[in-house]
Amino acid sequence: MKSCLVVDDSKVIRKVARHILETLDFEVREAADGREALDSCLAQAPDVVLLDWNMPVMSGMDFLRALGDSGIERRPKVVFCTTENGMAYIRAAIDAGADEYVMKPFDRDTLESKLQIVGMA
């Protein structure tokens, strides 16, 4: 079974994403900020990370940079999931190592298509 780490400071977003991902046969873990997410990835890397941009403690961008610097053996695919929709944000995310980008709010079909693009669905 594929695994996904949902990283978002909103419990509601994590719950919605979990529900969608479980219908797509993912095993789901959650983290409320980038620091929790990094610790989780270092303990056991998921196949894919669904990552929020704006979070307390450690932002999505800071997490992405730290993940790249961590030397993790099997780097998960990273799908940024955020309300930030400017091309500069999207370019910055891709340049920092994100594999794909999805806008909030998202639905099952949208998320599934992004997961297909990164080879995870």
mmCIF file of C-alpha atoms in Angstrom:
data_model
loop_
_atom_site.group_PDB
_atom_site.id
_atom_site.type_symbol
_atom_site.label_atom_id
_atom_site.label_comp_id
_atom_site.label_asym_id
_atom_site.label_seq_id
_atom_site.Cartn_x
_atom_site.Cartn_y
_atom_site.Cartn_z
ATOM 1 C CA MET A 1 0.000 0.000 0.000
ATOM 2 C CA LYS A 2 1.273 3.468 -0.859
ATOM 3 C CA SER A 3 1.759 5.932 1.992
ATOM 4 C CA CYS A 4 1.111 9.660 2.211
ATOM 5 C CA LEU A 5 2.028 12.199 4.852
ATOM 6 C CA VAL A 6 -0.497 15.052 4.962
ATOM 7 C CA VAL A 7 1.144 18.194 6.336
ATOM 8 C CA ASP A 8 -1.196 21.063 7.180
ATOM 9 C CA ASP A 9 -1.854 23.188 10.253
ATOM 10 C CA SER A 10 -5.608 22.911 9.560
ATOM 11 C CA LYS A 11 -7.141 19.831 11.144
ATOM 12 C CA VAL A 12 -10.078 20.142 8.727
ATOM 13 C CA ILE A 13 -7.801 20.064 5.656
ATOM 14 C CA ARG A 14 -5.940 17.069 7.076
ATOM 15 C CA LYS A 15 -9.247 15.257 7.651
ATOM 16 C CA VAL A 16 -10.536 15.997 4.124
ATOM 17 C CA ALA A 17 -7.226 14.981 2.534
ATOM 18 C CA ARG A 18 -7.100 11.804 4.659
ATOM 19 C CA HIS A 19 -10.589 10.815 3.516
ATOM 20 C CA ILE A 20 -9.747 11.349 -0.171
ATOM 21 C CA LEU A 21 -6.404 9.558 0.089
ATOM 22 C CA GLU A 22 -7.886 6.583 1.916
ATOM 23 C CA THR A 23 -10.442 6.174 -0.906
ATOM 24 C CA LEU A 24 -7.417 6.064 -3.237
ATOM 25 C CA ASP A 25 -5.922 3.234 -1.123
ATOM 26 C CA PHE A 26 -3.236 5.251 0.639
ATOM 27 C CA GLU A 27 -2.046 4.661 4.164
ATOM 28 C CA VAL A 28 -2.165 8.164 5.689
ATOM 29 C CA ARG A 29 -0.136 9.857 8.413
ATOM 30 C CA GLU A 30 -0.559 13.472 9.479
ATOM 31 C CA ALA A 31 1.642 16.320 10.672
ATOM 32 C CA ALA A 32 0.555 19.792 11.806
ATOM 33 C CA ASP A 33 3.729 21.621 10.744
ATOM 34 C CA GLY A 34 6.958 21.201 8.829
ATOM 35 C CA ARG A 35 9.002 20.191 11.891
ATOM 36 C CA GLU A 36 6.624 17.298 12.683
ATOM 37 C CA ALA A 37 6.673 16.357 9.006
ATOM 38 C CA LEU A 38 10.465 16.304 8.808
ATOM 39 C CA ASP A 39 10.705 14.151 11.932
ATOM 40 C CA SER A 40 8.098 11.784 10.480
ATOM 41 C CA CYS A 41 9.914 11.534 7.134
ATOM 42 C CA LEU A 42 13.255 10.861 8.808
ATOM 43 C CA ALA A 43 11.693 8.125 10.960
ATOM 44 C CA GLN A 44 9.909 6.493 8.014
ATOM 45 C CA ALA A 45 9.727 8.139 4.611
ATOM 46 C CA PRO A 46 6.293 8.072 2.980
ATOM 47 C CA ASP A 47 5.840 7.598 -0.756
ATOM 48 C CA VAL A 48 4.354 11.077 -1.114
ATOM 49 C CA VAL A 49 3.939 14.226 0.990
ATOM 50 C CA LEU A 50 0.930 16.517 0.561
ATOM 51 C CA LEU A 51 2.395 19.778 1.832
ATOM 52 C CA ASP A 52 0.837 23.069 2.937
ATOM 53 C CA TRP A 53 2.767 26.299 2.323
ATOM 54 C CA ASN A 54 1.906 28.497 5.324
ATOM 55 C CA MET A 55 2.331 26.810 8.702
ATOM 56 C CA PRO A 56 3.684 27.733 12.126
ATOM 57 C CA VAL A 57 6.976 26.322 13.477
ATOM 58 C CA MET A 58 8.315 25.374 10.009
ATOM 59 C CA SER A 59 6.749 26.444 6.706
ATOM 60 C CA GLY A 60 6.291 24.162 3.737
ATOM 61 C CA MET A 61 9.187 25.792 1.909
ATOM 62 C CA ASP A 62 11.464 25.413 4.940
ATOM 63 C CA PHE A 63 10.411 21.763 5.237
ATOM 64 C CA LEU A 64 11.157 21.167 1.557
ATOM 65 C CA ARG A 65 14.644 22.658 1.876
ATOM 66 C CA ALA A 66 15.332 20.702 5.087
ATOM 67 C CA LEU A 67 14.147 17.481 3.446
ATOM 68 C CA GLY A 68 16.532 18.092 0.547
ATOM 69 C CA ASP A 69 19.403 18.741 2.961
ATOM 70 C CA SER A 70 18.579 15.756 5.181
ATOM 71 C CA GLY A 71 20.300 13.131 3.052
ATOM 72 C CA ILE A 72 17.177 10.969 3.305
ATOM 73 C CA GLU A 73 17.731 7.738 1.402
ATOM 74 C CA ARG A 74 14.379 7.530 -0.402
ATOM 75 C CA ARG A 75 12.990 11.008 -1.004
ATOM 76 C CA PRO A 76 9.192 11.120 -1.159
ATOM 77 C CA LYS A 77 7.348 12.853 -3.971
ATOM 78 C CA VAL A 78 6.100 16.243 -2.762
ATOM 79 C CA VAL A 79 2.821 17.835 -3.836
ATOM 80 C CA PHE A 80 2.393 21.392 -2.559
ATOM 81 C CA CYS A 81 -1.210 22.009 -1.557
ATOM 82 C CA THR A 82 -1.949 25.662 -0.900
ATOM 83 C CA THR A 83 -4.028 28.763 -1.555
ATOM 84 C CA GLU A 84 -0.967 30.560 -2.965
ATOM 85 C CA ASN A 85 -1.643 30.604 -6.702
ATOM 86 C CA GLY A 86 0.778 33.108 -8.229
ATOM 87 C CA MET A 87 3.266 31.821 -10.799
ATOM 88 C CA ALA A 88 6.102 33.056 -8.586
ATOM 89 C CA TYR A 89 4.906 30.765 -5.762
ATOM 90 C CA ILE A 90 4.551 27.796 -8.081
ATOM 91 C CA ARG A 91 8.012 28.379 -9.582
ATOM 92 C CA ALA A 92 9.558 28.794 -6.119
ATOM 93 C CA ALA A 93 7.990 25.522 -4.960
ATOM 94 C CA ILE A 94 9.192 23.592 -8.013
ATOM 95 C CA ASP A 95 12.658 25.148 -7.755
ATOM 96 C CA ALA A 96 12.831 24.122 -4.079
ATOM 97 C CA GLY A 97 12.091 20.505 -4.993
ATOM 98 C CA ALA A 98 8.309 20.106 -5.136
ATOM 99 C CA ASP A 99 7.151 17.610 -7.756
ATOM 100 C CA GLU A 100 3.672 19.054 -8.294
ATOM 101 C CA TYR A 101 1.291 21.749 -7.070
ATOM 102 C CA VAL A 102 -2.427 21.640 -6.227
ATOM 103 C CA MET A 103 -4.678 24.528 -5.246
ATOM 104 C CA LYS A 104 -7.013 24.579 -2.250
ATOM 105 C CA PRO A 105 -9.817 23.802 -2.213
ATOM 106 C CA PHE A 106 -9.269 20.536 -4.063
ATOM 107 C CA ASP A 107 -11.469 17.544 -4.758
ATOM 108 C CA ARG A 108 -10.804 13.840 -5.234
ATOM 109 C CA ASP A 109 -10.418 14.058 -9.017
ATOM 110 C CA THR A 110 -7.969 16.953 -8.837
ATOM 111 C CA LEU A 111 -5.842 15.299 -6.171
ATOM 112 C CA GLU A 112 -5.898 11.966 -7.970
ATOM 113 C CA SER A 113 -4.734 13.610 -11.224
ATOM 114 C CA LYS A 114 -1.815 15.311 -9.422
ATOM 115 C CA LEU A 115 -0.853 11.996 -7.820
ATOM 116 C CA GLN A 116 -0.942 10.369 -11.265
ATOM 117 C CA ILE A 117 1.383 13.052 -12.619
ATOM 118 C CA VAL A 118 3.981 12.212 -9.947
ATOM 119 C CA GLY A 119 3.498 8.458 -10.490
ATOM 120 C CA MET A 120 1.670 7.762 -7.232
ATOM 121 C CA ALA A 121 -1.882 6.899 -8.352
#
